[in-house]
Amino acid sequence: MAEIKQSEKLMIERILGMDGGYVLNFSNTSFQEFIFNLTKLDIYSTKYEIYGHSKAKRLKVFWQLESDLIVGKVIKELIEYWKTQKLISNQNIDSNEALLVVECEKIINRLLGIKSKEVRNDVSTINEFLNKEFKEISLYKLNIDSTVTEILNKRLIEINKSIVHDAPLSVIIMCGSVLEGILLGVASSKMREFNQSTASPKNKDTGKVLPFYDWTLSNFIDVAHNIGILGLDVKKYSHSLRDFRNYIHPYQQMSSGFNPDLDTAKISWQVLKAGINDLTRSINK
């Protein structure tokens, strides 16, 4: 059982928007996937249904049943996800939210056994990431099938045109599509490394690694980071790009109230360029 005081839970619940049974903007499926990718635990197991079936109630039981280390890891990633959502949605973090986040990070560090002096400055890290310049973005050094490379290059051109013509949703969806295509191409040329990664998705019944056509973009991102060819910053922001790409479904966009602007689109483009840069550098060492 994780050692979290009731007052601390209230602060975490406020940041995660757990009123009404929700947890941030997760759907049931994406929430299950998020928790499983971090912990290999199924949040939709019956043991987490003590208080009810909503995402928030399941998460509260999760806090009660799991260890400090696991709970700290999950809360940390949820807070990071919240920060990234704010950033990519071009929403400011107000003073009250900033204070809550500081307190939440103290709780996380205690659960993970991290001393306060070891904590990084996340704000400066985010700014550094967004201000990076990538002078030359090329797919030709990624060892991807040449036919696929030509298709992906045409999509890169289309992304730039969409930015110029102020079509942010098109940019976001296309960036997610290109990232998935690139990672599948890289995985196909590095099948052994991807399949042997501890982060590789497995069949729950047989324990065998799933074939690539059953992998999600989230799986490719996590494994690419796990085997050392995708940096931590790119991994973190790529997951948000993945979630935004899901708004290709109009009803999901409507239910979330998500209306991307050009700044959001440019951040998604930055994530994609950073991913290509990481992969190119790693593959051509």
JSON list of N, CA and C in Angstrom, two decimals, residues 123-192:
[
{"chain": "A", "resi": 123, "resn": "VAL", "atom": "N", "xyz": [10.65, 23.00, -16.24]},
{"chain": "A", "resi": 123, "resn": "VAL", "atom": "CA", "xyz": [10.30, 24.14, -17.08]},
{"chain": "A", "resi": 123, "resn": "VAL", "atom": "C", "xyz": [11.42, 24.45, -18.06]},
{"chain": "A", "resi": 124, "resn": "SER", "atom": "N", "xyz": [12.66, 24.47, -17.55]},
{"chain": "A", "resi": 124, "resn": "SER", "atom": "CA", "xyz": [13.78, 24.76, -18.44]},
{"chain": "A", "resi": 124, "resn": "SER", "atom": "C", "xyz": [13.97, 23.64, -19.45]},
{"chain": "A", "resi": 125, "resn": "THR", "atom": "N", "xyz": [13.69, 22.40, -19.02]},
{"chain": "A", "resi": 125, "resn": "THR", "atom": "CA", "xyz": [13.82, 21.26, -19.93]},
{"chain": "A", "resi": 125, "resn": "THR", "atom": "C", "xyz": [12.83, 21.39, -21.09]},
{"chain": "A", "resi": 126, "resn": "ILE", "atom": "N", "xyz": [11.60, 21.77, -20.79]},
{"chain": "A", "resi": 126, "resn": "ILE", "atom": "CA", "xyz": [10.58, 21.95, -21.82]},
{"chain": "A", "resi": 126, "resn": "ILE", "atom": "C", "xyz": [10.99, 23.05, -22.78]},
{"chain": "A", "resi": 127, "resn": "ASN", "atom": "N", "xyz": [11.45, 24.17, -22.24]},
{"chain": "A", "resi": 127, "resn": "ASN", "atom": "CA", "xyz": [11.85, 25.28, -23.09]},
{"chain": "A", "resi": 127, "resn": "ASN", "atom": "C", "xyz": [13.03, 24.91, -23.99]},
{"chain": "A", "resi": 128, "resn": "GLU", "atom": "N", "xyz": [13.98, 24.17, -23.42]},
{"chain": "A", "resi": 128, "resn": "GLU", "atom": "CA", "xyz": [15.13, 23.73, -24.22]},
{"chain": "A", "resi": 128, "resn": "GLU", "atom": "C", "xyz": [14.67, 22.87, -25.38]},
{"chain": "A", "resi": 129, "resn": "PHE", "atom": "N", "xyz": [13.74, 21.98, -25.10]},
{"chain": "A", "resi": 129, "resn": "PHE", "atom": "CA", "xyz": [13.23, 21.08, -26.15]},
{"chain": "A", "resi": 129, "resn": "PHE", "atom": "C", "xyz": [12.55, 21.88, -27.27]},
{"chain": "A", "resi": 130, "resn": "LEU", "atom": "N", "xyz": [11.71, 22.82, -26.89]},
{"chain": "A", "resi": 130, "resn": "LEU", "atom": "CA", "xyz": [10.96, 23.58, -27.88]},
{"chain": "A", "resi": 130, "resn": "LEU", "atom": "C", "xyz": [11.83, 24.53, -28.69]},
{"chain": "A", "resi": 131, "resn": "ASN", "atom": "N", "xyz": [12.96, 24.93, -28.11]},
{"chain": "A", "resi": 131, "resn": "ASN", "atom": "CA", "xyz": [13.83, 25.89, -28.80]},
{"chain": "A", "resi": 131, "resn": "ASN", "atom": "C", "xyz": [14.93, 25.22, -29.62]},
{"chain": "A", "resi": 132, "resn": "LYS", "atom": "N", "xyz": [14.98, 23.89, -29.61]},
{"chain": "A", "resi": 132, "resn": "LYS", "atom": "CA", "xyz": [15.99, 23.20, -30.40]},
{"chain": "A", "resi": 132, "resn": "LYS", "atom": "C", "xyz": [15.75, 23.44, -31.89]},
{"chain": "A", "resi": 133, "resn": "GLU", "atom": "N", "xyz": [16.83, 23.59, -32.62]},
{"chain": "A", "resi": 133, "resn": "GLU", "atom": "CA", "xyz": [16.72, 23.76, -34.07]},
{"chain": "A", "resi": 133, "resn": "GLU", "atom": "C", "xyz": [17.27, 22.53, -34.78]},
{"chain": "A", "resi": 134, "resn": "PHE", "atom": "N", "xyz": [16.54, 22.09, -35.77]},
{"chain": "A", "resi": 134, "resn": "PHE", "atom": "CA", "xyz": [16.95, 20.93, -36.56]},
{"chain": "A", "resi": 134, "resn": "PHE", "atom": "C", "xyz": [17.09, 21.40, -38.01]},
{"chain": "A", "resi": 135, "resn": "LYS", "atom": "N", "xyz": [18.33, 21.66, -38.41]},
{"chain": "A", "resi": 135, "resn": "LYS", "atom": "CA", "xyz": [18.57, 22.30, -39.71]},
{"chain": "A", "resi": 135, "resn": "LYS", "atom": "C", "xyz": [18.26, 21.37, -40.87]},
{"chain": "A", "resi": 136, "resn": "GLU", "atom": "N", "xyz": [18.57, 20.09, -40.71]},
{"chain": "A", "resi": 136, "resn": "GLU", "atom": "CA", "xyz": [18.37, 19.17, -41.82]},
{"chain": "A", "resi": 136, "resn": "GLU", "atom": "C", "xyz": [17.60, 17.95, -41.34]},
{"chain": "A", "resi": 137, "resn": "ILE", "atom": "N", "xyz": [16.39, 17.77, -41.84]},
{"chain": "A", "resi": 137, "resn": "ILE", "atom": "CA", "xyz": [15.56, 16.63, -41.50]},
{"chain": "A", "resi": 137, "resn": "ILE", "atom": "C", "xyz": [15.47, 15.73, -42.73]},
{"chain": "A", "resi": 138, "resn": "SER", "atom": "N", "xyz": [16.09, 14.57, -42.63]},
{"chain": "A", "resi": 138, "resn": "SER", "atom": "CA", "xyz": [16.11, 13.65, -43.76]},
{"chain": "A", "resi": 138, "resn": "SER", "atom": "C", "xyz": [15.80, 12.24, -43.29]},
{"chain": "A", "resi": 139, "resn": "LEU", "atom": "N", "xyz": [15.04, 11.51, -44.10]},
{"chain": "A", "resi": 139, "resn": "LEU", "atom": "CA", "xyz": [14.68, 10.13, -43.77]},
{"chain": "A", "resi": 139, "resn": "LEU", "atom": "C", "xyz": [15.60, 9.12, -44.45]},
{"chain": "A", "resi": 140, "resn": "TYR", "atom": "N", "xyz": [16.48, 9.58, -45.30]},
{"chain": "A", "resi": 140, "resn": "TYR", "atom": "CA", "xyz": [17.27, 8.67, -46.12]},
{"chain": "A", "resi": 140, "resn": "TYR", "atom": "C", "xyz": [18.32, 7.89, -45.33]},
{"chain": "A", "resi": 141, "resn": "LYS", "atom": "N", "xyz": [18.66, 8.35, -44.12]},
{"chain": "A", "resi": 141, "resn": "LYS", "atom": "CA", "xyz": [19.67, 7.66, -43.32]},
{"chain": "A", "resi": 141, "resn": "LYS", "atom": "C", "xyz": [19.07, 6.70, -42.29]},
{"chain": "A", "resi": 142, "resn": "LEU", "atom": "N", "xyz": [17.76, 6.48, -42.38]},
{"chain": "A", "resi": 142, "resn": "LEU", "atom": "CA", "xyz": [17.08, 5.64, -41.38]},
{"chain": "A", "resi": 142, "resn": "LEU", "atom": "C", "xyz": [16.98, 4.17, -41.79]},
{"chain": "A", "resi": 143, "resn": "ASN", "atom": "N", "xyz": [17.48, 3.83, -42.95]},
{"chain": "A", "resi": 143, "resn": "ASN", "atom": "CA", "xyz": [17.46, 2.44, -43.43]},
{"chain": "A", "resi": 143, "resn": "ASN", "atom": "C", "xyz": [16.03, 1.88, -43.55]},
{"chain": "A", "resi": 144, "resn": "ILE", "atom": "N", "xyz": [15.12, 2.75, -43.95]},
{"chain": "A", "resi": 144, "resn": "ILE", "atom": "CA", "xyz": [13.73, 2.34, -44.18]},
{"chain": "A", "resi": 144, "resn": "ILE", "atom": "C", "xyz": [13.56, 2.02, -45.66]},
{"chain": "A", "resi": 145, "resn": "ASP", "atom": "N", "xyz": [12.65, 1.13, -45.98]},
{"chain": "A", "resi": 145, "resn": "ASP", "atom": "CA", "xyz": [12.35, 0.79, -47.36]},
{"chain": "A", "resi": 145, "resn": "ASP", "atom": "C", "xyz": [12.22, 2.06, -48.21]},
{"chain": "A", "resi": 146, "resn": "SER", "atom": "N", "xyz": [12.88, 2.08, -49.36]},
{"chain": "A", "resi": 146, "resn": "SER", "atom": "CA", "xyz": [12.95, 3.30, -50.17]},
{"chain": "A", "resi": 146, "resn": "SER", "atom": "C", "xyz": [11.58, 3.77, -50.65]},
{"chain": "A", "resi": 147, "resn": "THR", "atom": "N", "xyz": [10.69, 2.84, -50.96]},
{"chain": "A", "resi": 147, "resn": "THR", "atom": "CA", "xyz": [9.34, 3.22, -51.42]},
{"chain": "A", "resi": 147, "resn": "THR", "atom": "C", "xyz": [8.57, 3.92, -50.31]},
{"chain": "A", "resi": 148, "resn": "VAL", "atom": "N", "xyz": [8.67, 3.37, -49.11]},
{"chain": "A", "resi": 148, "resn": "VAL", "atom": "CA", "xyz": [8.01, 3.97, -47.95]},
{"chain": "A", "resi": 148, "resn": "VAL", "atom": "C", "xyz": [8.62, 5.33, -47.65]},
{"chain": "A", "resi": 149, "resn": "THR", "atom": "N", "xyz": [9.94, 5.43, -47.79]},
{"chain": "A", "resi": 149, "resn": "THR", "atom": "CA", "xyz": [10.63, 6.70, -47.53]},
{"chain": "A", "resi": 149, "resn": "THR", "atom": "C", "xyz": [10.09, 7.80, -48.44]},
{"chain": "A", "resi": 150, "resn": "GLU", "atom": "N", "xyz": [9.87, 7.49, -49.71]},
{"chain": "A", "resi": 150, "resn": "GLU", "atom": "CA", "xyz": [9.34, 8.48, -50.64]},
{"chain": "A", "resi": 150, "resn": "GLU", "atom": "C", "xyz": [7.94, 8.94, -50.22]},
{"chain": "A", "resi": 151, "resn": "ILE", "atom": "N", "xyz": [7.12, 8.00, -49.77]},
{"chain": "A", "resi": 151, "resn": "ILE", "atom": "CA", "xyz": [5.77, 8.34, -49.31]},
{"chain": "A", "resi": 151, "resn": "ILE", "atom": "C", "xyz": [5.84, 9.25, -48.10]},
{"chain": "A", "resi": 152, "resn": "LEU", "atom": "N", "xyz": [6.72, 8.89, -47.16]},
{"chain": "A", "resi": 152, "resn": "LEU", "atom": "CA", "xyz": [6.86, 9.69, -45.93]},
{"chain": "A", "resi": 152, "resn": "LEU", "atom": "C", "xyz": [7.41, 11.08, -46.24]},
{"chain": "A", "resi": 153, "resn": "ASN", "atom": "N", "xyz": [8.34, 11.17, -47.18]},
{"chain": "A", "resi": 153, "resn": "ASN", "atom": "CA", "xyz": [8.88, 12.49, -47.55]},
{"chain": "A", "resi": 153, "resn": "ASN", "atom": "C", "xyz": [7.79, 13.39, -48.14]},
{"chain": "A", "resi": 154, "resn": "LYS", "atom": "N", "xyz": [6.90, 12.81, -48.92]},
{"chain": "A", "resi": 154, "resn": "LYS", "atom": "CA", "xyz": [5.79, 13.59, -49.47]},
{"chain": "A", "resi": 154, "resn": "LYS", "atom": "C", "xyz": [4.89, 14.10, -48.34]},
{"chain": "A", "resi": 155, "resn": "ARG", "atom": "N", "xyz": [4.75, 13.30, -47.31]},
{"chain": "A", "resi": 155, "resn": "ARG", "atom": "CA", "xyz": [3.93, 13.73, -46.17]},
{"chain": "A", "resi": 155, "resn": "ARG", "atom": "C", "xyz": [4.62, 14.84, -45.38]},
{"chain": "A", "resi": 156, "resn": "LEU", "atom": "N", "xyz": [5.96, 14.80, -45.31]},
{"chain": "A", "resi": 156, "resn": "LEU", "atom": "CA", "xyz": [6.69, 15.90, -44.67]},
{"chain": "A", "resi": 156, "resn": "LEU", "atom": "C", "xyz": [6.45, 17.21, -45.41]},
{"chain": "A", "resi": 157, "resn": "ILE", "atom": "N", "xyz": [6.45, 17.14, -46.72]},
{"chain": "A", "resi": 157, "resn": "ILE", "atom": "CA", "xyz": [6.18, 18.32, -47.55]},
{"chain": "A", "resi": 157, "resn": "ILE", "atom": "C", "xyz": [4.76, 18.82, -47.28]},
{"chain": "A", "resi": 158, "resn": "GLU", "atom": "N", "xyz": [3.82, 17.88, -47.18]},
{"chain": "A", "resi": 158, "resn": "GLU", "atom": "CA", "xyz": [2.43, 18.25, -46.94]},
{"chain": "A", "resi": 158, "resn": "GLU", "atom": "C", "xyz": [2.25, 18.89, -45.56]},
{"chain": "A", "resi": 159, "resn": "ILE", "atom": "N", "xyz": [3.03, 18.42, -44.58]},
{"chain": "A", "resi": 159, "resn": "ILE", "atom": "CA", "xyz": [2.97, 19.02, -43.24]},
{"chain": "A", "resi": 159, "resn": "ILE", "atom": "C", "xyz": [3.39, 20.48, -43.31]},
{"chain": "A", "resi": 160, "resn": "ASN", "atom": "N", "xyz": [4.50, 20.76, -44.00]},
{"chain": "A", "resi": 160, "resn": "ASN", "atom": "CA", "xyz": [4.97, 22.14, -44.12]},
{"chain": "A", "resi": 160, "resn": "ASN", "atom": "C", "xyz": [3.94, 23.02, -44.82]},
{"chain": "A", "resi": 161, "resn": "LYS", "atom": "N", "xyz": [3.29, 22.48, -45.85]},
{"chain": "A", "resi": 161, "resn": "LYS", "atom": "CA", "xyz": [2.26, 23.24, -46.55]},
{"chain": "A", "resi": 161, "resn": "LYS", "atom": "C", "xyz": [1.07, 23.52, -45.63]},
{"chain": "A", "resi": 162, "resn": "SER", "atom": "N", "xyz": [0.72, 22.55, -44.81]},
{"chain": "A", "resi": 162, "resn": "SER", "atom": "CA", "xyz": [-0.41, 22.72, -43.89]},
{"chain": "A", "resi": 162, "resn": "SER", "atom": "C", "xyz": [-0.11, 23.78, -42.83]},
{"chain": "A", "resi": 163, "resn": "ILE", "atom": "N", "xyz": [1.16, 23.86, -42.41]},
{"chain": "A", "resi": 163, "resn": "ILE", "atom": "CA", "xyz": [1.54, 24.90, -41.45]},
{"chain": "A", "resi": 163, "resn": "ILE", "atom": "C", "xyz": [1.41, 26.28, -42.10]},
{"chain": "A", "resi": 164, "resn": "VAL", "atom": "N", "xyz": [1.91, 26.39, -43.32]},
{"chain": "A", "resi": 164, "resn": "VAL", "atom": "CA", "xyz": [1.84, 27.67, -44.05]},
{"chain": "A", "resi": 164, "resn": "VAL", "atom": "C", "xyz": [0.40, 28.11, -44.25]},
{"chain": "A", "resi": 165, "resn": "HIS", "atom": "N", "xyz": [-0.48, 27.17, -44.53]},
{"chain": "A", "resi": 165, "resn": "HIS", "atom": "CA", "xyz": [-1.88, 27.49, -44.82]},
{"chain": "A", "resi": 165, "resn": "HIS", "atom": "C", "xyz": [-2.78, 27.38, -43.60]},
{"chain": "A", "resi": 166, "resn": "ASP", "atom": "N", "xyz": [-2.19, 27.34, -42.41]},
{"chain": "A", "resi": 166, "resn": "ASP", "atom": "CA", "xyz": [-2.93, 27.38, -41.14]},
{"chain": "A", "resi": 166, "resn": "ASP", "atom": "C", "xyz": [-3.98, 26.26, -41.06]},
{"chain": "A", "resi": 167, "resn": "ALA", "atom": "N", "xyz": [-3.50, 25.02, -41.19]},
{"chain": "A", "resi": 167, "resn": "ALA", "atom": "CA", "xyz": [-4.37, 23.84, -41.06]},
{"chain": "A", "resi": 167, "resn": "ALA", "atom": "C", "xyz": [-3.84, 22.96, -39.93]},
{"chain": "A", "resi": 168, "resn": "PRO", "atom": "N", "xyz": [-4.01, 23.40, -38.67]},
{"chain": "A", "resi": 168, "resn": "PRO", "atom": "CA", "xyz": [-3.36, 22.73, -37.54]},
{"chain": "A", "resi": 168, "resn": "PRO", "atom": "C", "xyz": [-3.76, 21.27, -37.31]},
{"chain": "A", "resi": 169, "resn": "LEU", "atom": "N", "xyz": [-5.04, 20.95, -37.47]},
{"chain": "A", "resi": 169, "resn": "LEU", "atom": "CA", "xyz": [-5.45, 19.57, -37.24]},
{"chain": "A", "resi": 169, "resn": "LEU", "atom": "C", "xyz": [-4.80, 18.63, -38.25]},
{"chain": "A", "resi": 170, "resn": "SER", "atom": "N", "xyz": [-4.70, 19.08, -39.49]},
{"chain": "A", "resi": 170, "resn": "SER", "atom": "CA", "xyz": [-4.04, 18.28, -40.52]},
{"chain": "A", "resi": 170, "resn": "SER", "atom": "C", "xyz": [-2.58, 18.03, -40.16]},
{"chain": "A", "resi": 171, "resn": "VAL", "atom": "N", "xyz": [-1.91, 19.06, -39.64]},
{"chain": "A", "resi": 171, "resn": "VAL", "atom": "CA", "xyz": [-0.51, 18.92, -39.24]},
{"chain": "A", "resi": 171, "resn": "VAL", "atom": "C", "xyz": [-0.37, 17.87, -38.15]},
{"chain": "A", "resi": 172, "resn": "ILE", "atom": "N", "xyz": [-1.22, 17.96, -37.13]},
{"chain": "A", "resi": 172, "resn": "ILE", "atom": "CA", "xyz": [-1.12, 17.05, -35.98]},
{"chain": "A", "resi": 172, "resn": "ILE", "atom": "C", "xyz": [-1.36, 15.60, -36.41]},
{"chain": "A", "resi": 173, "resn": "ILE", "atom": "N", "xyz": [-2.41, 15.39, -37.17]},
{"chain": "A", "resi": 173, "resn": "ILE", "atom": "CA", "xyz": [-2.74, 14.03, -37.63]},
{"chain": "A", "resi": 173, "resn": "ILE", "atom": "C", "xyz": [-1.63, 13.48, -38.51]},
{"chain": "A", "resi": 174, "resn": "MET", "atom": "N", "xyz": [-1.11, 14.32, -39.41]},
{"chain": "A", "resi": 174, "resn": "MET", "atom": "CA", "xyz": [-0.06, 13.88, -40.33]},
{"chain": "A", "resi": 174, "resn": "MET", "atom": "C", "xyz": [1.24, 13.61, -39.58]},
{"chain": "A", "resi": 175, "resn": "CYS", "atom": "N", "xyz": [1.57, 14.42, -38.58]},
{"chain": "A", "resi": 175, "resn": "CYS", "atom": "CA", "xyz": [2.79, 14.19, -37.80]},
{"chain": "A", "resi": 175, "resn": "CYS", "atom": "C", "xyz": [2.73, 12.84, -37.09]},
{"chain": "A", "resi": 176, "resn": "GLY", "atom": "N", "xyz": [1.57, 12.53, -36.50]},
{"chain": "A", "resi": 176, "resn": "GLY", "atom": "CA", "xyz": [1.42, 11.23, -35.84]},
{"chain": "A", "resi": 176, "resn": "GLY", "atom": "C", "xyz": [1.54, 10.09, -36.82]},
{"chain": "A", "resi": 177, "resn": "SER", "atom": "N", "xyz": [0.96, 10.27, -38.00]},
{"chain": "A", "resi": 177, "resn": "SER", "atom": "CA", "xyz": [1.03, 9.24, -39.04]},
{"chain": "A", "resi": 177, "resn": "SER", "atom": "C", "xyz": [2.46, 9.00, -39.50]},
{"chain": "A", "resi": 178, "resn": "VAL", "atom": "N", "xyz": [3.20, 10.07, -39.73]},
{"chain": "A", "resi": 178, "resn": "VAL", "atom": "CA", "xyz": [4.58, 9.94, -40.19]},
{"chain": "A", "resi": 178, "resn": "VAL", "atom": "C", "xyz": [5.45, 9.30, -39.11]},
{"chain": "A", "resi": 179, "resn": "LEU", "atom": "N", "xyz": [5.26, 9.70, -37.86]},
{"chain": "A", "resi": 179, "resn": "LEU", "atom": "CA", "xyz": [6.04, 9.12, -36.77]},
{"chain": "A", "resi": 179, "resn": "LEU", "atom": "C", "xyz": [5.82, 7.62, -36.68]},
{"chain": "A", "resi": 180, "resn": "GLU", "atom": "N", "xyz": [4.56, 7.20, -36.79]},
{"chain": "A", "resi": 180, "resn": "GLU", "atom": "CA", "xyz": [4.27, 5.77, -36.73]},
{"chain": "A", "resi": 180, "resn": "GLU", "atom": "C", "xyz": [4.90, 5.04, -37.92]},
{"chain": "A", "resi": 181, "resn": "GLY", "atom": "N", "xyz": [4.83, 5.63, -39.11]},
{"chain": "A", "resi": 181, "resn": "GLY", "atom": "CA", "xyz": [5.43, 5.01, -40.28]},
{"chain": "A", "resi": 181, "resn": "GLY", "atom": "C", "xyz": [6.93, 4.86, -40.14]},
{"chain": "A", "resi": 182, "resn": "ILE", "atom": "N", "xyz": [7.57, 5.90, -39.61]},
{"chain": "A", "resi": 182, "resn": "ILE", "atom": "CA", "xyz": [9.02, 5.86, -39.42]},
{"chain": "A", "resi": 182, "resn": "ILE", "atom": "C", "xyz": [9.41, 4.77, -38.41]},
{"chain": "A", "resi": 183, "resn": "LEU", "atom": "N", "xyz": [8.71, 4.73, -37.28]},
{"chain": "A", "resi": 183, "resn": "LEU", "atom": "CA", "xyz": [9.05, 3.76, -36.24]},
{"chain": "A", "resi": 183, "resn": "LEU", "atom": "C", "xyz": [8.80, 2.33, -36.70]},
{"chain": "A", "resi": 184, "resn": "LEU", "atom": "N", "xyz": [7.74, 2.12, -37.48]},
{"chain": "A", "resi": 184, "resn": "LEU", "atom": "CA", "xyz": [7.50, 0.78, -38.03]},
{"chain": "A", "resi": 184, "resn": "LEU", "atom": "C", "xyz": [8.63, 0.40, -39.00]},
{"chain": "A", "resi": 185, "resn": "GLY", "atom": "N", "xyz": [9.05, 1.37, -39.81]},
{"chain": "A", "resi": 185, "resn": "GLY", "atom": "CA", "xyz": [10.14, 1.11, -40.74]},
{"chain": "A", "resi": 185, "resn": "GLY", "atom": "C", "xyz": [11.44, 0.78, -40.02]},
{"chain": "A", "resi": 186, "resn": "VAL", "atom": "N", "xyz": [11.75, 1.54, -38.97]},
{"chain": "A", "resi": 186, "resn": "VAL", "atom": "CA", "xyz": [12.96, 1.29, -38.19]},
{"chain": "A", "resi": 186, "resn": "VAL", "atom": "C", "xyz": [12.87, -0.06, -37.48]},
{"chain": "A", "resi": 187, "resn": "ALA", "atom": "N", "xyz": [11.69, -0.36, -36.92]},
{"chain": "A", "resi": 187, "resn": "ALA", "atom": "CA", "xyz": [11.49, -1.63, -36.23]},
{"chain": "A", "resi": 187, "resn": "ALA", "atom": "C", "xyz": [11.69, -2.80, -37.18]},
{"chain": "A", "resi": 188, "resn": "SER", "atom": "N", "xyz": [11.23, -2.64, -38.41]},
{"chain": "A", "resi": 188, "resn": "SER", "atom": "CA", "xyz": [11.35, -3.71, -39.39]},
{"chain": "A", "resi": 188, "resn": "SER", "atom": "C", "xyz": [12.81, -3.99, -39.74]},
{"chain": "A", "resi": 189, "resn": "SER", "atom": "N", "xyz": [13.66, -2.97, -39.63]},
{"chain": "A", "resi": 189, "resn": "SER", "atom": "CA", "xyz": [15.09, -3.16, -39.92]},
{"chain": "A", "resi": 189, "resn": "SER", "atom": "C", "xyz": [15.86, -3.56, -38.66]},
{"chain": "A", "resi": 190, "resn": "LYS", "atom": "N", "xyz": [15.22, -3.47, -37.51]},
{"chain": "A", "resi": 190, "resn": "LYS", "atom": "CA", "xyz": [15.84, -3.85, -36.23]},
{"chain": "A", "resi": 190, "resn": "LYS", "atom": "C", "xyz": [14.90, -4.79, -35.47]},
{"chain": "A", "resi": 191, "resn": "MET", "atom": "N", "xyz": [14.43, -5.82, -36.16]},
{"chain": "A", "resi": 191, "resn": "MET", "atom": "CA", "xyz": [13.42, -6.71, -35.58]},
{"chain": "A", "resi": 191, "resn": "MET", "atom": "C", "xyz": [13.90, -7.37, -34.29]},
{"chain": "A", "resi": 192, "resn": "ARG", "atom": "N", "xyz": [15.13, -7.81, -34.27]},
{"chain": "A", "resi": 192, "resn": "ARG", "atom": "CA", "xyz": [15.64, -8.50, -33.09]},
{"chain": "A", "resi": 192, "resn": "ARG", "atom": "C", "xyz": [15.62, -7.59, -31.86]}
]
